Amino acid sequence: MSHHDHDPFDALKSTTPPPARPDARTAALAAARAAYDEAQSKKTSATPQGFFPGRRLMSVITSFKGFSIMDARIPLGTAAIALLLLPLGLQYYNSTALTPLGGAAQDPAPALISETAEPAAPVLVETQPAPPQPAQEAEEMMADAVMPAPQEQLAEAPMLRAPSPVSPSIAVQTAAVPSPAADQMLMRNSVDNFGYAPSVEPSGDSFTSFDEQRLKAVADEPVSTFSIDVDTASYSYARRLLEDGYLPEPDAIRIEELLNYFPYDYAPAPSADVPFQPTLKVFPTPWNDKTQLLQIGIKGFEPPAGADTRSNLVFLIDTSGSMDAPDKLPLLKRAFALLLEKLSANDTVSIVAYAGSAGIVLEPTSADNKAKILAALDGLSAGGSTAGAEGIELAYRLAEEAKVDGTNRVILATDGDFNVGIDHPEALEDFIAAKRQTGTSLSILGFGRGNLDDATMQALAQNGNGNASYISSFAEAKKVLVEEIGGTLHTIAQDVKIQVEFNPAMIAEYRLIGYETRALNREDFNNDAVDAGDIGAGHTVTAFYEITPVGSGGEQIDPLRYGENAATSGAGEELAFLKMRYKLPGETVSQLIEQPVTADVVYDDIAAAGPDAQFAAAIAAFGQKLKSSAYGSAMSWAEIEALARAGRGDDEGGYRAEFLRLVSTAALLKPDTTTTR
């Protein structure tokens, strides 16, 4: 065999191994035990990696640096198995337990939350089977699982959705909030743990833009004129957004509609010939101790129960594709079924649908034929584009054919989307205004979110001498179409206008709160051709002026250098003079009501003015704060809630208690800022 075939290890076969050294074995074991004890003491005393925010859990491989692979085979195998099982274990844990919502995890144990964090409301976590991950990928996922999310990511996260701690294959779904308290807990933890509150949601809904009523000097503009408004859509829309955890955009807040959502115990009307009489009160402004609030309230006449009234109603129903949602067409059907229960054989019902092309679903039918009407409603389905203008023309034709000596009204139910039809909105408004002159009015019921054209609905309702309501739930449908059916359908006064002249000897400045879209010119008050709002049976209307008494120190407008001194002769101690105009249904000439605002309606304390005054003032403060008013945002949420609670009163229906919960929700979504007043 050549030298190339020589194996150098053959020489080792004849080598005798050295004898074993027991002392070396003992020393090695002692050294290993000491090293193990030292490592254990460091592990229990030192803070583990991954605990501090922003630090990742380092690879477990680095812990074995310096050891040979053969010596570390057992711990490495154990670690690999643990890393492979960790994601599956986390998925199993999450599928059988409640995962906290709120702060990012700060400890390698995935189910723990910070000791200082407030406990958060739970969400249910549904898992999907995940394929086994390689050891390295599993190790990286374990590191990501204990790493707090960056702050900018938290700010973009949906408020009611928890970040997944393990894998994109885990689907996180929020649990239904069982109560307002749980809802508030969710939002409180969103603020406390994430450091942010959800802001205005880009909803896709559109609203009329308007500027807030400005402060005016009595010396320059002593007279204020506006039309009444009985719409309530703004309040129910804002309530829905707040309950969903979002702030409504400022233009969605119309303070007069917040005020008029609630009933008040104003003086009843003496008769149908004089359908209302004003209730006046003056009391300290809760958000400004140097001003006062002038409250004007009226309540529409209510016919006696069982009075023989006739109604000719045409349901104009949007069945376009945008109505295909549970809170739109299905809710609409249930809402109209409620209304049907309040009608009698004296009433007729017709149904027109529009979706691509308008069509008659139900010819004029006696309301006591409920089975036929309900069957027609049940057969409606959503699909197609929207031809709202064509539908309106057909609905008015049916209303004219079945016209009665009573209420003739088209009720348009839609999410507000008019995609095709009359090209110019002004032409559509003119068409509706012309039909109003023939005695057929138009009311609007808005449904759903994401497509709501509130601006168009408000314009059409105003031109149609009707009211606009937003149906956010079955409970709201019950309120509008059952509890307030008289006010919704039966008009007791038309073209109601209010004009207030302030005495410059007593009042220096004033501003009307709300009614921005209902302002009239001074000369419009006596012009019966100028349209204004109508009042239905039993409706209550509330208006507030914030007034600054002369010499109170609250004046914000400097007097004119060359202005004339205000004449006071004949004015006496009157603060202002109220005038109201209205027309009885079917008449063309208006009637006049006049009443001075004197010292006998002035209260030194808002509590003395009564619970309605306290609650209405709280509503006004709530609306101003919610929309960041330039004048009335100084009250804290706690003060608003306390004032509303003091004015809760009997609260039939529980609507004032519901408002108290909304104040608490708004306080979480839009925390107080430091202000002085």
XYZ file of C-alpha atoms in Angstrom:
677
model
C 0.000 0.000 0.000
C 1.391 3.423 -0.946
C 1.809 6.271 1.477
C -1.354 7.777 0.076
C -3.229 4.804 1.448
C -1.780 5.221 4.921
C -4.406 6.315 7.460
C -2.829 8.535 10.174
C -5.597 7.590 12.615
C -4.434 3.953 12.561
C -1.770 4.955 15.057
C -4.435 5.871 17.570
C -5.584 2.252 17.660
C -2.518 1.218 19.550
C -2.547 4.200 21.899
C -3.525 3.462 25.508
C -5.938 6.083 26.933
C -4.859 7.816 30.151
C -6.520 6.685 33.362
C -9.673 8.555 34.474
C -9.232 11.470 36.910
C -12.066 11.466 39.450
C -10.989 14.849 40.812
C -11.370 16.480 37.378
C -14.896 15.072 36.981
C -15.838 16.366 40.422
C -14.348 19.795 39.678
C -16.236 20.052 36.383
C -19.526 19.200 38.040
C -18.913 21.737 40.802
C -18.086 24.462 38.261
C -21.210 23.706 36.245
C -23.374 23.800 39.370
C -21.904 27.161 40.435
C -22.439 28.617 36.980
C -26.033 27.392 37.002
C -26.717 28.949 40.429
C -25.237 32.276 39.315
C -27.360 32.283 36.157
C -30.502 31.554 38.173
C -29.844 34.410 40.588
C -29.362 36.853 37.701
C -32.526 35.626 36.024
C -34.685 36.316 39.096
C -33.163 39.712 39.920
C -32.687 41.262 36.486
C -35.503 42.651 34.393
C -36.125 40.323 31.461
C -35.555 41.599 27.947
C -38.656 42.776 26.176
C -40.157 44.334 29.328
C -39.294 47.944 28.533
C -41.301 49.560 25.714
C -39.402 49.713 22.454
C -36.999 46.797 23.226
C -37.250 43.503 21.439
C -36.717 40.125 23.056
C -33.294 39.032 21.769
C -32.712 35.651 20.130
C -32.465 32.705 22.498
C -29.500 31.442 20.428
C -27.211 34.131 21.851
C -27.655 32.648 25.309
C -25.641 29.615 24.250
C -22.673 31.449 22.728
C -19.462 29.648 23.648
C -21.061 26.209 24.019
C -20.499 23.499 21.452
C -23.458 22.207 19.539
C -23.005 18.746 21.041
C -23.030 20.123 24.583
C -26.124 22.250 23.910
C -28.136 19.690 22.012
C -30.667 19.150 24.835
C -31.431 22.853 25.633
C -31.474 23.750 21.924
C -33.924 20.980 21.161
C -36.141 22.040 24.041
C -36.039 25.679 22.897
C -36.862 24.754 19.306
C -39.849 22.714 20.394
C -41.020 25.545 22.667
C -40.725 28.087 19.855
C -42.688 25.828 17.514
C -45.445 25.301 20.070
C -45.625 28.928 21.306
C -47.785 30.323 18.421
C -50.124 27.342 18.619
C -50.333 27.716 22.370
C -51.119 31.419 22.075
C -53.840 30.673 19.524
C -55.339 28.030 21.802
C -55.226 30.423 24.749
C -56.839 33.249 22.766
C -59.587 30.978 21.448
C -60.612 29.931 24.950
C -60.075 33.141 26.936
C -60.885 36.833 26.898
C -58.063 39.024 25.651
C -57.720 42.476 27.223
C -58.316 45.394 24.897
C -56.304 48.516 25.397
C -52.605 48.791 26.213
C -49.856 46.978 24.378
C -48.375 43.966 26.108
C -45.283 44.755 28.140
C -44.309 41.366 29.466
C -43.231 38.211 27.608
C -46.286 36.470 29.100
C -48.879 37.310 26.425
C -51.941 37.415 28.653
C -50.604 39.937 31.193
C -51.294 43.662 31.231
C -49.492 46.467 33.016
C -50.123 46.631 36.747
C -50.827 50.339 36.461
C -53.202 50.074 33.516
C -56.912 50.235 34.195
C -58.647 46.921 33.396
C -60.151 47.038 29.921
C -63.381 45.620 28.595
C -62.860 42.303 26.839
C -63.199 41.361 23.220
C -63.837 37.919 21.822
C -60.995 36.536 19.710
C -61.760 33.992 17.028
C -58.821 31.997 15.687
C -58.084 30.303 12.417
C -55.759 27.290 12.180
C -52.208 28.430 11.456
C -49.606 26.241 9.720
C -46.528 25.228 11.720
C -43.789 27.856 11.578
C -40.037 27.262 11.260
C -38.094 27.795 14.440
C -36.515 31.057 13.288
C -39.846 32.530 12.163
C -41.485 31.408 15.372
C -38.701 33.062 17.337
C -39.214 36.352 15.504
C -42.970 36.194 16.104
C -42.362 35.618 19.805
C -40.200 38.739 19.837
C -42.894 40.749 18.041
C -45.526 39.421 20.442
C -43.941 41.158 23.417
C -42.888 44.334 21.627
C -45.238 47.292 22.208
C -46.634 48.718 18.995
C -45.208 52.095 17.914
C -47.289 55.056 19.028
C -48.066 56.128 15.488
C -49.507 52.700 14.760
C -51.689 52.907 17.841
C -53.041 56.261 16.750
C -54.217 54.734 13.490
C -55.749 51.620 15.026
C -59.571 51.460 15.188
C -60.722 52.192 18.711
C -62.721 49.004 19.159
C -60.232 46.622 17.549
C -57.312 45.063 19.392
C -53.922 44.529 17.642
C -53.132 40.861 16.978
C -50.198 39.750 19.172
C -49.178 36.684 17.166
C -50.061 36.225 13.529
C -52.168 37.772 10.776
C -54.033 34.471 10.649
C -55.752 35.343 13.947
C -58.978 37.250 13.283
C -59.886 39.669 16.069
C -63.545 40.631 16.437
C -65.061 42.901 19.025
C -67.711 41.615 21.380
C -71.051 43.331 21.597
C -71.025 45.971 24.314
C -73.673 44.927 26.818
C -74.260 48.250 28.483
C -73.385 51.975 28.357
C -70.973 51.409 31.252
C -69.063 48.800 29.259
C -69.060 51.129 26.257
C -67.556 53.898 28.352
C -64.977 51.473 29.765
C -63.855 50.633 26.237
C -63.375 54.297 25.365
C -61.753 55.125 28.695
C -59.160 52.414 28.139
C -58.648 53.688 24.605
C -57.653 57.046 26.080
C -55.751 55.739 29.112
C -53.807 52.942 27.431
C -53.390 54.172 23.871
C -53.077 57.860 24.721
C -55.601 59.019 22.151
C -59.323 59.404 21.655
C -61.112 58.686 18.391
C -61.888 61.842 16.444
C -64.409 62.729 13.806
C -65.016 59.756 11.559
C -64.917 60.384 7.797
C -68.436 59.007 7.482
C -69.235 59.733 3.843
C -72.367 61.606 4.963
C -72.856 65.185 3.782
C -74.219 68.184 5.660
C -74.989 71.809 4.937
C -72.089 74.017 5.958
C -72.986 77.063 8.053
C -71.380 79.628 10.341
C -72.364 79.934 13.986
C -74.692 82.754 14.961
C -72.545 85.787 15.779
C -72.798 88.203 18.678
C -74.669 91.388 17.804
C -74.829 94.830 19.407
C -78.369 95.974 20.154
C -77.445 99.522 19.179
C -76.626 98.301 15.658
C -79.124 95.450 15.148
C -81.911 95.551 17.732
C -84.193 93.113 15.842
C -83.708 89.361 15.316
C -85.990 87.301 13.023
C -86.072 83.564 12.318
C -88.342 80.681 11.346
C -89.188 77.959 13.827
C -87.835 74.428 13.267
C -89.288 71.198 14.612
C -86.815 68.811 12.976
C -84.961 66.361 15.217
C -82.630 64.565 12.770
C -79.462 66.200 14.091
C -79.876 64.840 17.613
C -80.606 61.246 16.616
C -77.720 61.263 14.122
C -75.276 62.680 16.688
C -76.488 60.161 19.261
C -75.783 57.274 16.917
C -72.226 58.442 16.188
C -71.455 59.008 19.859
C -72.804 55.583 20.777
C -70.567 54.104 18.067
C -67.556 55.885 19.566
C -67.152 58.781 17.129
C -67.592 62.532 17.261
C -70.049 64.005 14.752
C -68.661 66.677 12.488
C -69.550 70.258 13.522
C -71.975 70.885 10.647
C -73.963 67.804 11.726
C -74.780 69.580 15.017
C -77.779 71.896 14.734
C -78.481 73.029 18.271
C -82.145 73.852 17.652
C -82.748 70.221 16.631
C -81.040 69.016 19.786
C -83.304 71.275 21.855
C -86.482 70.304 20.030
C -85.883 66.564 20.258
C -87.171 66.686 23.843
C -90.670 67.537 25.054
C -91.126 70.357 27.579
C -93.970 71.287 29.884
C -94.887 74.606 28.261
C -98.274 76.268 28.641
C -100.912 74.454 26.558
C -102.646 76.163 23.685
C -106.134 77.475 24.559
C -107.795 76.256 21.319
C -107.199 75.224 17.722
C -107.878 78.831 16.674
C -104.976 80.017 18.838
C -102.730 76.938 18.374
C -99.970 77.978 20.807
C -98.948 80.646 23.272
C -95.385 81.603 24.248
C -93.684 80.757 27.540
C -90.900 83.228 28.453
C -88.147 82.976 31.081
C -84.888 84.817 31.747
C -82.215 83.309 34.006
C -78.421 83.299 34.499
C -76.319 81.704 31.761
C -74.623 78.593 33.188
C -71.448 79.069 31.103
C -71.089 82.861 31.548
C -71.881 84.588 34.835
C -72.088 87.995 33.126
C -74.892 87.121 30.705
C -78.432 85.752 30.835
C -80.507 83.338 28.765
C -83.864 84.357 27.319
C -85.884 81.172 26.779
C -88.807 81.176 24.359
C -90.991 78.064 24.387
C -94.220 77.088 22.646
C -96.306 73.925 22.549
C -98.656 73.124 19.671
C -102.326 72.487 20.225
C -103.261 68.826 20.689
C -106.676 67.702 19.374
C -108.645 65.605 21.840
C -108.163 61.857 21.707
C -110.481 60.190 19.211
C -110.871 63.300 17.064
C -111.939 62.485 13.506
C -108.907 63.324 11.364
C -108.195 62.095 7.858
C -104.801 61.416 6.310
C -103.755 60.675 2.739
C -100.201 59.304 2.934
C -97.913 58.322 0.092
C -94.833 56.345 1.118
C -92.037 57.170 -1.326
C -89.424 54.503 -0.654
C -85.844 54.455 -1.900
C -85.040 50.894 -3.013
C -81.722 51.664 -4.695
C -78.674 49.499 -4.101
C -77.405 51.834 -1.393
C -80.411 50.866 0.754
C -79.249 47.252 0.989
C -78.197 47.311 4.661
C -79.912 46.147 7.885
C -80.311 49.714 9.171
C -81.849 50.938 5.920
C -84.563 49.115 3.936
C -85.258 46.334 6.500
C -85.543 48.906 9.310
C -87.666 51.103 7.042
C -90.188 48.282 6.531
C -90.494 47.711 10.276
C -90.857 51.459 10.884
C -93.711 51.821 8.405
C -95.409 48.774 9.891
C -95.420 50.673 13.219
C -96.970 53.721 11.565
C -99.621 51.571 9.932
C -100.854 50.471 13.371
C -101.686 54.112 14.200
C -103.837 54.619 11.094
C -107.534 53.848 10.682
C -110.165 53.393 8.023
C -110.239 57.192 7.658
C -106.735 57.090 6.217
C -105.372 55.976 2.851
C -101.908 54.655 2.064
C -100.052 54.480 -1.249
C -96.528 53.181 -1.925
C -94.133 54.308 -4.635
C -90.656 52.842 -5.015
C -87.776 54.285 -6.977
C -84.664 52.419 -8.093
C -83.497 53.051 -11.636
C -87.114 53.739 -12.659
C -90.024 54.753 -10.471
C -93.001 52.481 -10.023
C -96.270 52.193 -8.129
C -96.089 49.400 -5.576
C -99.500 50.055 -4.014
C -102.382 52.148 -5.326
C -104.277 54.255 -2.734
C -105.593 51.726 -0.220
C -107.642 52.098 2.962
C -105.369 51.837 5.992
C -107.589 49.205 7.582
C -106.504 46.783 4.813
C -103.311 46.160 6.703
C -102.543 42.736 5.216
C -102.424 44.123 1.683
C -100.252 47.081 2.703
C -97.829 44.932 4.684
C -97.535 42.472 1.806
C -96.598 45.343 -0.528
C -93.995 46.571 1.940
C -92.568 43.099 2.407
C -92.109 42.670 -1.347
C -89.675 45.586 -1.599
C -86.000 44.831 -2.203
C -82.945 47.022 -2.748
C -81.141 47.195 -6.099
C -80.353 49.608 -8.914
C -79.444 53.274 -9.163
C -81.522 56.065 -7.700
C -84.077 58.074 -9.684
C -85.424 60.083 -6.777
C -86.850 62.948 -8.785
C -89.007 60.678 -10.948
C -90.251 58.930 -7.831
C -91.254 62.206 -6.233
C -93.257 63.254 -9.283
C -95.164 59.971 -9.270
C -95.776 60.162 -5.509
C -97.262 63.657 -5.775
C -99.542 62.469 -8.599
C -100.929 59.694 -6.379
C -101.348 62.138 -3.492
C -103.358 64.455 -5.745
C -105.583 61.608 -6.956
C -106.445 60.527 -3.398
C -106.582 64.016 -1.876
C -108.690 64.389 1.301
C -109.957 67.214 3.487
C -107.218 66.764 6.078
C -103.560 65.811 5.889
C -102.079 65.143 2.450
C -98.451 64.177 2.787
C -95.676 62.411 0.925
C -93.274 60.632 3.288
C -89.918 60.121 1.621
C -87.793 57.386 3.211
C -84.211 57.271 1.957
C -80.538 57.338 2.851
C -80.531 60.636 0.970
C -78.849 59.565 -2.239
C -80.260 61.088 -5.476
C -77.947 59.867 -8.209
C -80.089 60.548 -11.280
C -83.264 62.410 -12.139
C -83.613 66.198 -12.203
C -80.120 67.497 -12.813
C -80.410 70.664 -10.729
C -81.333 70.402 -7.011
C -82.858 73.879 -7.220
C -85.358 72.648 -9.799
C -86.366 69.791 -7.517
C -86.820 72.189 -4.598
C -88.933 74.479 -6.753
C -91.105 71.526 -7.786
C -91.697 70.558 -4.140
C -92.390 74.169 -3.141
C -94.993 74.441 -5.914
C -96.708 71.253 -4.745
C -96.800 72.642 -1.212
C -99.027 75.432 -2.480
C -101.602 72.823 -3.587
C -101.851 71.453 -0.042
C -99.522 68.429 -0.222
C -96.542 68.513 2.126
C -93.356 66.466 2.232
C -91.633 64.860 5.226
C -88.285 63.080 5.176
C -87.157 60.001 7.097
C -83.417 59.402 6.828
C -81.892 55.956 7.311
C -78.388 54.543 7.644
C -74.879 55.941 7.514
C -72.116 56.319 4.965
C -74.369 57.673 2.225
C -76.623 60.098 4.079
C -77.224 63.319 2.143
C -78.540 65.341 5.049
C -78.185 68.615 3.152
C -80.605 67.526 0.414
C -83.077 66.029 2.884
C -83.163 69.235 4.943
C -83.675 71.395 1.858
C -86.490 69.219 0.519
C -88.269 69.026 3.887
C -88.118 72.805 4.342
C -89.455 73.450 0.856
C -92.148 70.826 1.367
C -93.480 72.290 4.635
C -92.598 69.040 6.390
C -90.155 67.800 8.980
C -86.974 65.756 8.752
C -86.222 62.876 11.124
C -83.355 60.411 11.256
C -84.346 56.823 12.080
C -81.285 55.244 13.649
C -83.033 52.347 15.365
C -86.347 50.637 15.931
C -86.731 52.614 19.186
C -86.351 55.887 17.279
C -88.929 54.709 14.742
C -91.315 54.092 17.621
C -90.737 57.607 18.984
C -91.256 59.386 15.658
C -94.013 57.267 14.124
C -95.960 56.145 17.203
C -95.395 58.418 20.200
C -95.231 61.624 18.131
C -97.505 60.597 15.288
C -99.735 63.645 15.747
C -96.870 66.084 15.366
C -95.412 64.080 12.491
C -98.608 64.008 10.433
C -101.049 66.722 11.603
C -100.164 70.400 11.160
C -101.810 72.908 13.501
C -99.946 76.082 12.409
C -98.060 77.030 9.263
C -95.329 79.547 8.434
C -94.506 80.262 12.068
C -92.038 83.136 12.482
C -90.454 84.685 15.563
C -89.154 88.228 15.882
C -87.541 89.741 18.974
C -86.719 93.416 19.425
C -84.271 94.166 22.260
C -84.386 97.311 24.377
C -80.972 99.032 24.066
C -81.487 100.702 27.438
C -81.520 97.278 29.099
C -79.659 94.888 26.777
C -76.290 95.656 25.242
C -75.676 92.520 23.165
C -77.381 89.286 22.134
C -76.911 86.185 20.041
C -79.413 83.562 18.950
C -78.255 80.019 19.783
C -78.778 77.783 16.765
C -81.318 78.317 13.948
C -78.495 79.305 11.581
C -80.247 77.702 8.598
C -83.596 79.291 9.567
C -82.600 82.962 9.625
C -84.985 85.465 8.041
C -84.638 89.091 7.075
C -86.369 91.647 9.237
C -88.819 92.524 6.454
C -89.723 88.826 5.957
C -91.656 88.778 9.207
C -94.650 90.690 7.863
C -94.469 89.207 4.374
C -96.946 86.319 4.241
C -95.458 85.128 0.962
C -92.217 84.171 2.709
C -92.248 80.533 3.768
C -91.402 79.417 7.314
C -91.643 76.294 9.455
C -94.816 74.476 10.468
C -95.814 73.076 13.857
C -97.528 69.732 14.314
C -99.986 68.746 17.002
C -98.278 68.598 20.403
C -94.889 69.713 19.103
C -92.755 71.798 21.442
C -90.316 74.411 20.138
C -87.527 76.010 22.175
C -85.240 78.931 21.337
C -82.511 80.596 23.389
C -80.987 84.047 23.176
C -77.862 84.737 25.217
C -78.236 88.380 26.246
C -75.802 90.775 27.897
C -77.457 93.292 30.251
C -76.243 96.862 30.053
C -73.529 97.489 32.672
C -72.957 93.792 33.447
C -69.313 93.951 32.400
C -69.836 91.159 29.898
C -69.984 93.390 26.824
C -67.631 92.325 24.034
C -68.495 94.954 21.409
C -67.178 98.484 21.941
C -69.822 101.253 21.693
C -69.708 103.620 18.740
C -67.818 106.843 19.375
C -70.422 108.870 17.540
C -73.486 106.717 18.211
C -76.725 108.268 19.405
C -78.056 107.552 22.858
C -80.833 104.976 22.752
C -84.329 106.335 23.280
C -85.959 104.780 26.298
C -89.308 106.534 26.353
C -92.178 104.081 26.386
C -89.886 101.119 26.861
C -90.115 101.163 30.663
C -88.302 98.189 32.184
C -88.940 95.833 29.284
C -85.962 93.742 28.272
C -87.356 92.918 24.857
C -90.543 92.585 22.866
C -91.613 89.265 21.289
C -93.743 88.986 18.167
C -94.880 85.749 16.494
C -96.743 85.173 13.232
C -98.537 82.017 12.066
C -101.192 80.837 9.631
C -103.932 78.385 10.431
C -103.938 75.372 8.089
C -105.344 76.259 4.684
C -105.277 80.029 5.283
C -103.131 82.590 3.450
C -103.219 85.499 5.936
C -101.102 85.292 9.080
C -102.139 85.982 12.670
C -100.018 87.989 15.136
C -99.084 87.248 18.763
C -97.262 89.897 20.840
C -95.805 89.728 24.347
C -93.265 91.918 26.194
C -90.345 90.401 28.106
C -90.570 92.040 31.541
C -88.937 91.735 34.929
C -91.574 89.322 36.211
C -90.122 86.506 34.048
C -86.556 87.064 35.293
C -85.080 84.529 37.745
C -81.943 85.102 39.814
C -81.166 81.376 39.877
C -81.548 78.856 37.069
C -82.902 76.313 39.557
C -85.781 78.664 40.322
C -86.655 78.727 36.621
C -87.561 75.040 36.824
C -86.279 71.686 35.536
C -87.170 72.370 31.892
C -85.008 75.502 31.925
C -82.105 73.591 33.489
C -82.318 70.703 31.071
C -82.724 72.864 27.967
C -79.737 74.997 29.009
C -77.694 71.804 29.455
C -78.694 70.718 25.925
C -77.557 74.074 24.521
C -74.247 73.839 26.387
C -73.783 70.257 25.169
C -74.320 71.223 21.534
C -72.004 74.215 21.755
C -69.217 72.208 23.381
C -69.624 69.316 20.960
C -69.186 71.603 17.955
C -66.476 73.768 19.621
C -68.528 76.946 19.727
C -66.664 80.235 19.853
C -69.029 81.417 22.582
C -70.420 78.631 24.736
C -67.760 75.941 25.186
C -66.527 76.971 28.632
C -68.644 74.550 30.693
C -67.015 71.264 31.624
C -68.722 67.998 30.777
C -69.214 67.343 34.475
C -71.008 70.697 34.876
C -73.219 69.979 31.869
C -74.100 66.561 33.233
C -74.874 67.977 36.691
C -77.137 70.635 35.181
C -78.959 68.078 33.010
C -79.350 65.743 35.969
C -80.886 68.550 38.022
C -83.383 69.150 35.199
C -84.214 65.528 34.476
C -87.683 65.797 36.001
C -90.252 63.056 35.423
C -88.550 61.979 32.160
C -91.393 60.026 30.615
C -89.849 57.748 28.004
C -86.355 57.935 29.512
C -84.968 60.306 26.860
C -83.344 62.644 29.371
C -81.622 59.741 31.112
C -80.332 58.680 27.704
C -78.923 62.183 27.213
C -77.014 61.922 30.490
C -75.270 58.828 29.127
C -74.413 60.708 25.926
C -72.749 63.467 27.946
C -70.537 60.876 29.654
C -69.658 59.364 26.287
C -68.834 62.758 24.760
C -66.584 63.516 27.737
C -64.494 60.449 26.895
C -64.312 61.196 23.185
C -63.584 64.915 23.586
C -61.959 65.531 26.989
C -62.151 68.940 28.626
C -59.413 71.445 27.936
C -58.255 74.031 30.464
C -60.336 77.179 30.049
C -61.337 80.105 32.187
C -64.706 81.755 32.400
